[in-house]
mmCIF file of C-alpha atoms in Angstrom:
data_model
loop_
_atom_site.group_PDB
_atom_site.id
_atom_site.type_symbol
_atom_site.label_atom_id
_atom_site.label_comp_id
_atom_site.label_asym_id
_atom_site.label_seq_id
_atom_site.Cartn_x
_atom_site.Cartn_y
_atom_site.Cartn_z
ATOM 1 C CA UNK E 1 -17.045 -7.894 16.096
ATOM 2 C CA UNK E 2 -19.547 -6.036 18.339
ATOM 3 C CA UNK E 3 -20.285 -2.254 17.769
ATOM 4 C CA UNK E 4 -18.674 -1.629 21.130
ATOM 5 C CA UNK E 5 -15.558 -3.896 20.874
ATOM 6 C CA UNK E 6 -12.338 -2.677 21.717
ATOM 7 C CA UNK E 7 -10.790 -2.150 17.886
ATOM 8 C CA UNK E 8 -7.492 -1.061 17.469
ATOM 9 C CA UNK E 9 -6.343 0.068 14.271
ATOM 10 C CA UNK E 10 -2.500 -0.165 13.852
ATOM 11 C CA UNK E 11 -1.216 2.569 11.078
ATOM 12 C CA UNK E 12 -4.314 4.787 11.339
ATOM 13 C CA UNK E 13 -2.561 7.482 9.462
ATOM 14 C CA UNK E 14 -1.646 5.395 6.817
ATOM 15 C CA UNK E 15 -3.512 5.076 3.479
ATOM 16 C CA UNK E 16 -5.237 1.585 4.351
ATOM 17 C CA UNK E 17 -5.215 2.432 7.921
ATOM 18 C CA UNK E 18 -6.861 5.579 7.729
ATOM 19 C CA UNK E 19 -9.423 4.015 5.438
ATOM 20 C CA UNK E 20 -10.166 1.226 7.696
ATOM 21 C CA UNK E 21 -10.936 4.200 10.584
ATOM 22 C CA UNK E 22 -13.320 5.646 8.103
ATOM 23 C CA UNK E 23 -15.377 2.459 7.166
ATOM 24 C CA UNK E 24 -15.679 1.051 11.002
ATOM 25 C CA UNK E 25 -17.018 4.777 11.773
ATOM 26 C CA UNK E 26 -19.540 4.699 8.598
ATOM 27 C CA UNK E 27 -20.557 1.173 9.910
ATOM 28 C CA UNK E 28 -21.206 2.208 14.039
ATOM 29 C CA UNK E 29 -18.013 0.969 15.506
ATOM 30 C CA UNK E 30 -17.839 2.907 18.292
ATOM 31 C CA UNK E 31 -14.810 1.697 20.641
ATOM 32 C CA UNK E 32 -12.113 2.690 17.921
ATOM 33 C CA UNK E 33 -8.379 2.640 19.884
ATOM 34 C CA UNK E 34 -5.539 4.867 17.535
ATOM 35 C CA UNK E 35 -2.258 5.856 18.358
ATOM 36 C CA UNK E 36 0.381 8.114 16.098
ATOM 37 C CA UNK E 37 3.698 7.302 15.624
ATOM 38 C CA UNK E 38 4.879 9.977 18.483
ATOM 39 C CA UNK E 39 2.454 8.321 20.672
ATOM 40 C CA UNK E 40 3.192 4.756 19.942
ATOM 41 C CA UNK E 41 6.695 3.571 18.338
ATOM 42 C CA UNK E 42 5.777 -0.117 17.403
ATOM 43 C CA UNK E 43 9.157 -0.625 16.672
ATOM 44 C CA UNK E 44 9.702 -0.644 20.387
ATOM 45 C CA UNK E 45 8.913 -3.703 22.310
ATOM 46 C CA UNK E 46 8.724 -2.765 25.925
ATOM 47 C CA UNK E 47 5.985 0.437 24.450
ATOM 48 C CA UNK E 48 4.112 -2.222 22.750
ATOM 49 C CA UNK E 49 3.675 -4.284 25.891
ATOM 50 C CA UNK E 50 2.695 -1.497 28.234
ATOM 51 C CA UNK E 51 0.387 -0.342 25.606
ATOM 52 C CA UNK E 52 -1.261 -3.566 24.936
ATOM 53 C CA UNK E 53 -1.529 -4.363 28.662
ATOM 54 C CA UNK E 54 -3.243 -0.824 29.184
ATOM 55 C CA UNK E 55 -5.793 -0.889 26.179
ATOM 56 C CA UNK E 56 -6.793 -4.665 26.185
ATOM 57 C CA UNK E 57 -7.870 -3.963 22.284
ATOM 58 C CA UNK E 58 -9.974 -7.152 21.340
ATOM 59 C CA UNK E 59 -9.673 -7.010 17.670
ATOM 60 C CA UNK E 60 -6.472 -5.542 16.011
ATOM 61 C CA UNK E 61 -6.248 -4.357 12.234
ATOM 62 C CA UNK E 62 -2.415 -4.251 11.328
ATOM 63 C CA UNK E 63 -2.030 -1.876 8.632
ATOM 64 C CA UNK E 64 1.636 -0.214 10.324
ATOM 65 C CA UNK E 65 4.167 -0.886 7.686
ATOM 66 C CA UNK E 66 7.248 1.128 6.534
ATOM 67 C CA UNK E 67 5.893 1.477 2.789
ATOM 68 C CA UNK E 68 7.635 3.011 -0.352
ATOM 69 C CA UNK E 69 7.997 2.435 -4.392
ATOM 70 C CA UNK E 70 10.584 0.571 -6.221
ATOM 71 C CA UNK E 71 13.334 3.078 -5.384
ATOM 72 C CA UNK E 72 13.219 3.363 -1.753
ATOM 73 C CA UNK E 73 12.415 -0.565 -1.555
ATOM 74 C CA UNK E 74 15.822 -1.255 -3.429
ATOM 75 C CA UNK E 75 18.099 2.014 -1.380
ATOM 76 C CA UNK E 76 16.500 1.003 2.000
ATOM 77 C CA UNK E 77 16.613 -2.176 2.286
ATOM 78 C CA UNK E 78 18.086 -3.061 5.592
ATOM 79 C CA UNK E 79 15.817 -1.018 6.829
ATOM 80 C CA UNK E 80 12.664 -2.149 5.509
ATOM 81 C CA UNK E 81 13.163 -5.704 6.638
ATOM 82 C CA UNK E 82 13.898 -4.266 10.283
ATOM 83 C CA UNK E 83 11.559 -2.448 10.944
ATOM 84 C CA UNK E 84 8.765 -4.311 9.541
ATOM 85 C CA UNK E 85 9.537 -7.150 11.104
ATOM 86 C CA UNK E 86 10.379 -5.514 14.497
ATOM 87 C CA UNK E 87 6.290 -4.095 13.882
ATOM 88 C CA UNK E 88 5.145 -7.470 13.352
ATOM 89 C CA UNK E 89 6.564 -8.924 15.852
ATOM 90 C CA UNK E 90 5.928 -6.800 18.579
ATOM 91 C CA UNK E 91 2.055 -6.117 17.722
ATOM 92 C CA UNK E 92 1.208 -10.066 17.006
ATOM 93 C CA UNK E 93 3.047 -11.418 20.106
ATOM 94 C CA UNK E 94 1.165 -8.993 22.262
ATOM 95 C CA UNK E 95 -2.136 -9.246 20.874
ATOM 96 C CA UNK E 96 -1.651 -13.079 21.824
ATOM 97 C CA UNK E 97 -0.346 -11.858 25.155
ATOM 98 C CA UNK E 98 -3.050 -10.084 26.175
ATOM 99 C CA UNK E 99 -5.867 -12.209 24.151
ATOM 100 C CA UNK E 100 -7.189 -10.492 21.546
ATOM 101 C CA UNK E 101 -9.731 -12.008 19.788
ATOM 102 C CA UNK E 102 -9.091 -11.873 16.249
ATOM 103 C CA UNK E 103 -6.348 -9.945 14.208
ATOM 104 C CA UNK E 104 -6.180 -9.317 10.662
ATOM 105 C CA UNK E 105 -2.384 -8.450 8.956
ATOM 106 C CA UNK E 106 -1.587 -6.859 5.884
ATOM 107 C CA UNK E 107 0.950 -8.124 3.720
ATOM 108 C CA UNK E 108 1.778 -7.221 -0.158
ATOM 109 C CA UNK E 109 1.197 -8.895 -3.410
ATOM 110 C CA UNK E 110 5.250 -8.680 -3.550
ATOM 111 C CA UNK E 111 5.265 -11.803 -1.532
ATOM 112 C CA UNK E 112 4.728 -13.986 -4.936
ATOM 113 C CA UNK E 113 7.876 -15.141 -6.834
ATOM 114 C CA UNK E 114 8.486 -12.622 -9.440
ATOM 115 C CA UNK E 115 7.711 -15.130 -12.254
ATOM 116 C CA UNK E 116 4.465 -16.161 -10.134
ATOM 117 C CA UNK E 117 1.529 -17.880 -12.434
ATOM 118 C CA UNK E 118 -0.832 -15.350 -13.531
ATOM 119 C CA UNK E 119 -3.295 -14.465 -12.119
ATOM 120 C CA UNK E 120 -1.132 -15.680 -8.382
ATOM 121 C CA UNK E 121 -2.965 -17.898 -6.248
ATOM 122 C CA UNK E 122 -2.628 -17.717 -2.801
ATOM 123 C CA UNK E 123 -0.812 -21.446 -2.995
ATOM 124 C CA UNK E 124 2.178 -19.965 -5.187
ATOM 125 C CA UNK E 125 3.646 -18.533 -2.108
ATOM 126 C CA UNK E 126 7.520 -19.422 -1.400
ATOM 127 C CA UNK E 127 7.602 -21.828 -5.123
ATOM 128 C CA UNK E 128 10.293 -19.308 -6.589
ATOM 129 C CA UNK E 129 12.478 -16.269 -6.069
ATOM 130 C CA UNK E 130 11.474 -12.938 -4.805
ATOM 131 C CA UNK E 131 11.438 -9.827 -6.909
ATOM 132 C CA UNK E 132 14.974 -8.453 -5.864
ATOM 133 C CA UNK E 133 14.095 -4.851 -5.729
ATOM 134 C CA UNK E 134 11.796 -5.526 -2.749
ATOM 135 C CA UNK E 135 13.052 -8.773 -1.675
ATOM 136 C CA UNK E 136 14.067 -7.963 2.248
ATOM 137 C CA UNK E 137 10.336 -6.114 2.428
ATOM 138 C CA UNK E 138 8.851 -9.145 0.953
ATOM 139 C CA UNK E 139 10.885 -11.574 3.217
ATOM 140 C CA UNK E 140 9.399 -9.330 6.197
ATOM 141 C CA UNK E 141 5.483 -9.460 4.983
ATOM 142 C CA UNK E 142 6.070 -13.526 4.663
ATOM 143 C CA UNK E 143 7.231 -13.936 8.202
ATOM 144 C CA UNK E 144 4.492 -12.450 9.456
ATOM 145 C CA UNK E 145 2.162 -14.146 7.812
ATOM 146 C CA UNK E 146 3.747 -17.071 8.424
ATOM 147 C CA UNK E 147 3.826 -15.773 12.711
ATOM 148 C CA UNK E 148 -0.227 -15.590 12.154
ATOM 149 C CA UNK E 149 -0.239 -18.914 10.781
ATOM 150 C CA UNK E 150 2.218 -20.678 13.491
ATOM 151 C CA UNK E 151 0.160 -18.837 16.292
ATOM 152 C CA UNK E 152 -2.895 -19.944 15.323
ATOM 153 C CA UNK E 153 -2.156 -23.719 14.841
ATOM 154 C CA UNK E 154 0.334 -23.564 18.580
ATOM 155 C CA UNK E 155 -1.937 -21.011 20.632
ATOM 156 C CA UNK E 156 -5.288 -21.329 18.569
ATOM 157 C CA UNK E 157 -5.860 -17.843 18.560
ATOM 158 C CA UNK E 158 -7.131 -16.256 15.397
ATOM 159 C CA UNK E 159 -5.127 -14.313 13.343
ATOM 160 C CA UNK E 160 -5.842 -13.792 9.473
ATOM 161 C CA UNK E 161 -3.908 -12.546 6.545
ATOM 162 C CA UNK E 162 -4.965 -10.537 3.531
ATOM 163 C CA UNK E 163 -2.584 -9.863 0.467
ATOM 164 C CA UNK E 164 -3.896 -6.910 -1.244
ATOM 165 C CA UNK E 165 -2.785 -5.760 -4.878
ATOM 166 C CA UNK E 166 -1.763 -2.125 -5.616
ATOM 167 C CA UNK E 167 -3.616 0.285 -3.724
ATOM 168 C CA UNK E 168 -4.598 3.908 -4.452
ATOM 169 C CA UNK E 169 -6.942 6.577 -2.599
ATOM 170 C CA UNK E 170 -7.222 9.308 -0.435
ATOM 171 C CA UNK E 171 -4.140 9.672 2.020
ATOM 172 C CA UNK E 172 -1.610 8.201 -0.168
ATOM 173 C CA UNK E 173 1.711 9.051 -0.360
ATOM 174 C CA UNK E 174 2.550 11.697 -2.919
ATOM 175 C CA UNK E 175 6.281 11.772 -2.284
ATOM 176 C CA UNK E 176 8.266 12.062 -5.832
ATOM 177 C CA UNK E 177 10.923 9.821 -4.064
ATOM 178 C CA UNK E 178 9.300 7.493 -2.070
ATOM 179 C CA UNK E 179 5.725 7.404 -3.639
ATOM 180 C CA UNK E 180 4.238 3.964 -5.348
ATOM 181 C CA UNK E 181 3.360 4.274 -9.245
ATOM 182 C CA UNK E 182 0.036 5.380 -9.464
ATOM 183 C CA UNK E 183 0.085 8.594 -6.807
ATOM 184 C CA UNK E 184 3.497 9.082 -8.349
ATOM 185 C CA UNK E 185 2.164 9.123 -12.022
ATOM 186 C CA UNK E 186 -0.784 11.934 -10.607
ATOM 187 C CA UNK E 187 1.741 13.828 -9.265
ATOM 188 C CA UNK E 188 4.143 14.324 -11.772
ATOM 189 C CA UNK E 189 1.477 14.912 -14.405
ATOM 190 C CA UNK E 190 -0.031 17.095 -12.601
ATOM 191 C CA UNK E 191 3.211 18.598 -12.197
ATOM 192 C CA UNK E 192 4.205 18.332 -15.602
ATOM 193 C CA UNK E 193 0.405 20.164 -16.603
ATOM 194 C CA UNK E 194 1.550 22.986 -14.616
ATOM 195 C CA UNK E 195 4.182 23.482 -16.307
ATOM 196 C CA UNK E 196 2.938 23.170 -19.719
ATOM 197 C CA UNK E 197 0.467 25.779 -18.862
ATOM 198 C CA UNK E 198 3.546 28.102 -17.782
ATOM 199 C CA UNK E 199 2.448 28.322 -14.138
ATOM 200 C CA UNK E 200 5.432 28.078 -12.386
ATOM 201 C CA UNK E 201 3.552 29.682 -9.136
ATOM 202 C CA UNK E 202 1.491 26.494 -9.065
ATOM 203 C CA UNK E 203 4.528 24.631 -9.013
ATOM 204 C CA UNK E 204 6.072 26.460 -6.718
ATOM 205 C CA UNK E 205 2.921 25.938 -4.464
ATOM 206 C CA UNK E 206 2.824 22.335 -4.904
ATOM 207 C CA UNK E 207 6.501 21.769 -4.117
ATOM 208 C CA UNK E 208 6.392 23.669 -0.463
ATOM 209 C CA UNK E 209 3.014 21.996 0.390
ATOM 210 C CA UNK E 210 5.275 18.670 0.898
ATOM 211 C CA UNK E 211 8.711 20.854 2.144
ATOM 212 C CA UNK E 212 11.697 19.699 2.748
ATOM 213 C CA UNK E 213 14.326 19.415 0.401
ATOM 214 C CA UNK E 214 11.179 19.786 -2.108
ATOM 215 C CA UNK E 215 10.506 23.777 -0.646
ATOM 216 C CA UNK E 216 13.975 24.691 -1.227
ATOM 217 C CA UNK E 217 13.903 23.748 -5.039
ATOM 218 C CA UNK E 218 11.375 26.531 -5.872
ATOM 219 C CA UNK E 219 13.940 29.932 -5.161
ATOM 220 C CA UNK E 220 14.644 30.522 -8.787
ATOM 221 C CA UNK E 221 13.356 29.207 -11.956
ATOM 222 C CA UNK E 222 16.723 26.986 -12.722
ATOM 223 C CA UNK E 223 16.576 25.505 -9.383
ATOM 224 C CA UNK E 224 13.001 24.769 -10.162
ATOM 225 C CA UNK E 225 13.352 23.433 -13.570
ATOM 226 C CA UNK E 226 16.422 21.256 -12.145
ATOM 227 C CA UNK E 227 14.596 20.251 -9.692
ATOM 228 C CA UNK E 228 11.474 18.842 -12.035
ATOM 229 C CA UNK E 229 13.945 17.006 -14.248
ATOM 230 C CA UNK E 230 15.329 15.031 -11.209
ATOM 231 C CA UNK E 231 11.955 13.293 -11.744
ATOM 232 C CA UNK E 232 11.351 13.487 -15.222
ATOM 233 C CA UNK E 233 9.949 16.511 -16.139
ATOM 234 C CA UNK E 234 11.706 18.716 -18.620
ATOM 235 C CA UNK E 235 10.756 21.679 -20.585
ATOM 236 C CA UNK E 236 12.220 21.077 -24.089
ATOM 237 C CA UNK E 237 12.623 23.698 -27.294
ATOM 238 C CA UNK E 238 12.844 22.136 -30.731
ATOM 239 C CA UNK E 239 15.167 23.796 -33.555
ATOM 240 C CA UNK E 240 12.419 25.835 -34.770
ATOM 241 C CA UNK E 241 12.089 27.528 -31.246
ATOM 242 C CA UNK E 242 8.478 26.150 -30.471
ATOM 243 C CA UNK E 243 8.779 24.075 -26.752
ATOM 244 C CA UNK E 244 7.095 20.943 -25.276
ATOM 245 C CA UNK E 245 6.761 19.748 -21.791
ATOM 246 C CA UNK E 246 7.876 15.919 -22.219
ATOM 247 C CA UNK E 247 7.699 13.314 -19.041
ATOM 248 C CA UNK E 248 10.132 10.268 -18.221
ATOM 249 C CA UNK E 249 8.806 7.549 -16.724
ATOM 250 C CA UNK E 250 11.092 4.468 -15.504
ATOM 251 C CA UNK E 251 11.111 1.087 -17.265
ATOM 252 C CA UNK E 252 9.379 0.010 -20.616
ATOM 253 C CA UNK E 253 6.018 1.039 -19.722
ATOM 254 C CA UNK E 254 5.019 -3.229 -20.804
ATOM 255 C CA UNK E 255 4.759 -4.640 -16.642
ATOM 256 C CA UNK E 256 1.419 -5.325 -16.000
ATOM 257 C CA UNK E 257 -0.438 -3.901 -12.484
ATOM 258 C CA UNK E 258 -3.551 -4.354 -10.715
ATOM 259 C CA UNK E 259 -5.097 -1.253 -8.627
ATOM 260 C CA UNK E 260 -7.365 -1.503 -5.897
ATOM 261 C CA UNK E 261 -9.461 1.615 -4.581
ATOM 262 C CA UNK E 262 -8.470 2.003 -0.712
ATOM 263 C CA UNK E 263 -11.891 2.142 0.154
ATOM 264 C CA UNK E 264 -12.850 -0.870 -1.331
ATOM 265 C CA UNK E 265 -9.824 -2.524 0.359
ATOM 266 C CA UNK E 266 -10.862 -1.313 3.680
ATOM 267 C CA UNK E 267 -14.192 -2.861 3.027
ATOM 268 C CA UNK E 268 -13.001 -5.939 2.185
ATOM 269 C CA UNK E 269 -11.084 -6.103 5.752
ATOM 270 C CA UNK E 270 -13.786 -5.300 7.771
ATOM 271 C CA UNK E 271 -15.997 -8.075 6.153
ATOM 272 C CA UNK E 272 -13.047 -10.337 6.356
ATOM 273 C CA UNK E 273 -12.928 -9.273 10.503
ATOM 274 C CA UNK E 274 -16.543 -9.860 10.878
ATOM 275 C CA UNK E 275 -17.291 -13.271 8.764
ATOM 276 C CA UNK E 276 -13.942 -15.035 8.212
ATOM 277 C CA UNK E 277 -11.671 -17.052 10.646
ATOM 278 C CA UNK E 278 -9.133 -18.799 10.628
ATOM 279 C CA UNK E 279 -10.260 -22.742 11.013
ATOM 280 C CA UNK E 280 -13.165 -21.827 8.616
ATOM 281 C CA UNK E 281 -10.586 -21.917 5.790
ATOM 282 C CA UNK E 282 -8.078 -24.714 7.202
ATOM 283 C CA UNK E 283 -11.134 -26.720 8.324
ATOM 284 C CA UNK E 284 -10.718 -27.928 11.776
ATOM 285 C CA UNK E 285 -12.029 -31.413 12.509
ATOM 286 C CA UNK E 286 -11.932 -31.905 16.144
ATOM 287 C CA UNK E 287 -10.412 -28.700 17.116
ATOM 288 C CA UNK E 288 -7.235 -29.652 14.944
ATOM 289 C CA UNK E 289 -6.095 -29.379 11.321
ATOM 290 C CA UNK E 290 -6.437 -32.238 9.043
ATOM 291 C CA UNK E 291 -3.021 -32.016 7.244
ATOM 292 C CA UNK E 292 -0.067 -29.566 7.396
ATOM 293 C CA UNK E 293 -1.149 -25.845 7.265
ATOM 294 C CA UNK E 294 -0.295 -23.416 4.481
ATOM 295 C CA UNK E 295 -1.046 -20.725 2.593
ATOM 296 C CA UNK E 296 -3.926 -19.607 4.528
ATOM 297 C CA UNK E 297 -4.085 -15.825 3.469
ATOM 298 C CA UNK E 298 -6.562 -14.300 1.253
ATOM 299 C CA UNK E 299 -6.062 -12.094 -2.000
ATOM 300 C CA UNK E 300 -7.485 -8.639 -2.094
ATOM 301 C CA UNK E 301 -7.571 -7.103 -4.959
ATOM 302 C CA UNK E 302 -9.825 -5.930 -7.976
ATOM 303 C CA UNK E 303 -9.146 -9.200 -10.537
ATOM 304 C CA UNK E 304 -8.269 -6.643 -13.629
ATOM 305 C CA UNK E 305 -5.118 -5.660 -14.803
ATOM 306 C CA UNK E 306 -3.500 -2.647 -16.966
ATOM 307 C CA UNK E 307 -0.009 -1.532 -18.338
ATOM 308 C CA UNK E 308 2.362 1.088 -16.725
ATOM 309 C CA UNK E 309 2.208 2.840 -20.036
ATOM 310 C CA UNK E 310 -1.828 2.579 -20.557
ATOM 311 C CA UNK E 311 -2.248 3.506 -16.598
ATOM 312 C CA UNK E 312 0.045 6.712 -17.786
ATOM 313 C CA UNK E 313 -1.622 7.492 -20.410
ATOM 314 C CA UNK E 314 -5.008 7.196 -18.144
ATOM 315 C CA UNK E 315 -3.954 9.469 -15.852
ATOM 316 C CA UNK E 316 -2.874 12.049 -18.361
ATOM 317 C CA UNK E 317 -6.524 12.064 -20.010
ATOM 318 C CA UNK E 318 -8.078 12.253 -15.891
ATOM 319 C CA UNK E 319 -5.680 14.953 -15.574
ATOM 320 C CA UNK E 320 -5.831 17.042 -19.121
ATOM 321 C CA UNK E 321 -1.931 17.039 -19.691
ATOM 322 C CA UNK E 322 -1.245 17.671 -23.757
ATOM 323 C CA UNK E 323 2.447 17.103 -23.838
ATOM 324 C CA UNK E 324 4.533 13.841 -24.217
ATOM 325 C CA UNK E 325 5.068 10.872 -21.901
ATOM 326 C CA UNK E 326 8.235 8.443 -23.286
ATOM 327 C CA UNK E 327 9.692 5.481 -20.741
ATOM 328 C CA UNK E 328 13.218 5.080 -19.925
ATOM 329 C CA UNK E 329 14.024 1.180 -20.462
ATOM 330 C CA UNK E 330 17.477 1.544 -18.912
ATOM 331 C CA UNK E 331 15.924 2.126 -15.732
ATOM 332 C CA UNK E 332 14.048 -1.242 -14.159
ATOM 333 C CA UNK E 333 10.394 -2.331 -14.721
ATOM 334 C CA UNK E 334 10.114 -4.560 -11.378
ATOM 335 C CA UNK E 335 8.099 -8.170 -11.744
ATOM 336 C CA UNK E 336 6.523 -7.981 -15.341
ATOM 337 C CA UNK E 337 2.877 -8.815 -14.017
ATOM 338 C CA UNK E 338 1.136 -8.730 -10.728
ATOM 339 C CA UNK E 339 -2.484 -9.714 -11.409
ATOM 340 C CA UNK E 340 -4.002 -11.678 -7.630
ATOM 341 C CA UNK E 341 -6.478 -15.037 -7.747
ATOM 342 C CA UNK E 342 -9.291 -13.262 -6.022
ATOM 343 C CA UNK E 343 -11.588 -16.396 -6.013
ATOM 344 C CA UNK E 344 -11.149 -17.330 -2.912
ATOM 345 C CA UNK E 345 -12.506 -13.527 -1.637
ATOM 346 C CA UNK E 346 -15.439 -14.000 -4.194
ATOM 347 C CA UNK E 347 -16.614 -17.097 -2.586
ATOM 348 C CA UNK E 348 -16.453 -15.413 0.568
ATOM 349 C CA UNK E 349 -18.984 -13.301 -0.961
ATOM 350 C CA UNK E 350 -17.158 -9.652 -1.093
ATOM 351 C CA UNK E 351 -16.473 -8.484 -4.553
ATOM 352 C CA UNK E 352 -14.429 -4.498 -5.400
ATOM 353 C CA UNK E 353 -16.748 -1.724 -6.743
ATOM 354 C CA UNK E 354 -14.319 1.305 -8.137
ATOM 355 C CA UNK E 355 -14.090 1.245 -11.560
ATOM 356 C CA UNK E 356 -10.045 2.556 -11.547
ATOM 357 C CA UNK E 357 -10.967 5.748 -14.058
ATOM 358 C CA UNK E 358 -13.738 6.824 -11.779
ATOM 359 C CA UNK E 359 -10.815 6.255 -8.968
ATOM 360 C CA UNK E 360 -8.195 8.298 -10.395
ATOM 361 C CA UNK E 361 -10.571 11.160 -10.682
ATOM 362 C CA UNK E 362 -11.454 10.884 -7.105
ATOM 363 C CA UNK E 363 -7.828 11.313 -6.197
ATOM 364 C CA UNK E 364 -7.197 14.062 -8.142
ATOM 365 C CA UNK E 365 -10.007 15.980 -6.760
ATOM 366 C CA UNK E 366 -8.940 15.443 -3.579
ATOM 367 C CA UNK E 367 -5.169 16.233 -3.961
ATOM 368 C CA UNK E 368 -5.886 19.665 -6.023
ATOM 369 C CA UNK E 369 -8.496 20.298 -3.170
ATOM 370 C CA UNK E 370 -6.118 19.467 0.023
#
């Protein structure tokens, strides 16, 4: 990429979109294309084409995804595989359409088989079944990795796929329904510090800053302690009177997760965009593949791994909460371990830098701050 190619980031509002935006601006990129949701539906076909048409962007970063946790994954599911797939679709075709250079597409780590060999090389894709939870959003990520793939080897364009782990950062989604496990865990103990400290106000404050049905939970104290417990966080008095602020968490606390700092995923993109292509790793002889063509996607991710419960129990020390944290094993833990092969990014030469303490801090900073 040149400083003054036409770059269009897909998802800029996102948390790895909005990232991305911030590390081509740190790096001089100066021709940066963006469009919100209002703007731009990329779920519509005939918008994508006149917009693709009209911008000519030369390299495209597609980080537009309908995103949520285990919950919404598992209630949404028809339309998670829609309209990720109808995104996919529409963006790759026309950035062959109208010849864009190179395009990079994010997928998930929840494209490995939920009993995947640890940690999952990018070659374990499609050997077993999917998690269930987040099956149809898996299915969707695979087809479009497997659309890069197929375009490259009919049209020889360029198109490249990246897999990153768990992500966390600035701009995440701190949604107590919808949010993924780590900004989820800050939230709630944050939450649940609040109320241990009897500040209710604070509560109260953080509750209309996201509205909704989340505002109107905050009109007396009942409603408001009701409301906490939905997610877990209950006030509770012994026999002998004294009380203790006590959070539920979902699952066993045992399934293993990898975290990623945003930032550091955004950087690994961009030096993917600028030093990787697509016959580099196939290895073209003559213009052509030797063999068939598979698996051609590279891991993202940090290469270390930690508990539900220890990451809990992380974020309560970050955060200074003093009461109780217990796990709910009724409720489901998702694929027991979800550690990536980064080797293959290594001997590209880009390695992660956030230590994940250091991380969490940063993120907590930010959200008491915003």
């Amino acid at each position: 990429m040149e400083k003054e190619s036409r770059i269009y980031i897909a998802g800029h509002r996102g948390l790895v979109g909005s990232a991305i935006l911030r590390n081509l601006t740190k790096k001089g990129y100066t021709r940066l294309i963006t469009r919100t949701f209002d703007e731009l539906d990329l779920t519509d076909q005939l918008a994508v084409s006149r917009f693709f048409a009209e911008e000519k962007p030369e390299y495209v970063f597609l980080a537009a995804a309908k995103v949520g946790g285990i919950m919404a994954n598992n209630t949404f599911r028809a339309q998670f595989i829609y309209e990720n797939l109808q995104i996919q679709n529409n963006v790759i075709h026309q950035a062959w359409l109208n010849g864009a250079k190179k395009l990079l597409f994010l997928g998930s780590s929840c494209v490995y088989p939920r009993n995947a060999p640890q940690p999952m090389p990018e070659d374990c894709l499609l050997t077993s079944e999917l998690e269930y939870t987040n099956e149809p959003y898996a299915i969707a990520k695979i087809a479009g990795m497997k659309m890069c793939e197929s375009y490259n080897l009919q049209y020889g364009t360029d198109f490249i796929s990246v897999m990153p782990t768990n992500l966390y950062g600035i701009n995440d989604n701190f949604d107590l329904g919808k949010s993924h496990v780590l900004p989820a865990l800050i939230r709630k103990i944050h939450l649940s510090r609040c109320l241990e400290e009897g500040d209710l106000q604070a509560v109260r404050n953080d509750l209309q800053r996201f509205g909704g049905s989340e505002s109107h939970a905050v009109e007396t104290d009942e409603a408001l302690m009701n409301y906490l417990s939905k997610y877990g966080i209950v006030k509770e008095t012994s026999e002998n009177g004294s009380s203790r602020v006590v959070l539920y968490l979902w699952g066993t606390g045992t399934p293993l997760r990898e975290f990623l700092w945003v930032e550091d995923m955004a950087d690994a993109c961009v030096f993917l965009m600028e030093n990787y292509s697509f016959s580099r790793l196939v290895g073209f002889t003559g213009g052509k593949p030797s063999g068939e063509v598979r698996n051609t996607h590279i891991n993202i991710g940090s290469g270390s791994e930690i508990a539900i419960r220890d990451l809990a129990l992380l974020v309560k020390e970050v955060i200074g909460f003093g009461g109780k944290i217990e796990f709910d094993p009724s409720k489901p833990d998702g694929t027991p371990r979800k550690l990536l092969d980064v080797s293959r990014l290594h001997s590209l030469g880009w390695k992660s830098r956030m230590d994940l303490k250091d991380g969490i801090a940063a993120v907590y900073r930010h959200y008491t701050q915003s």
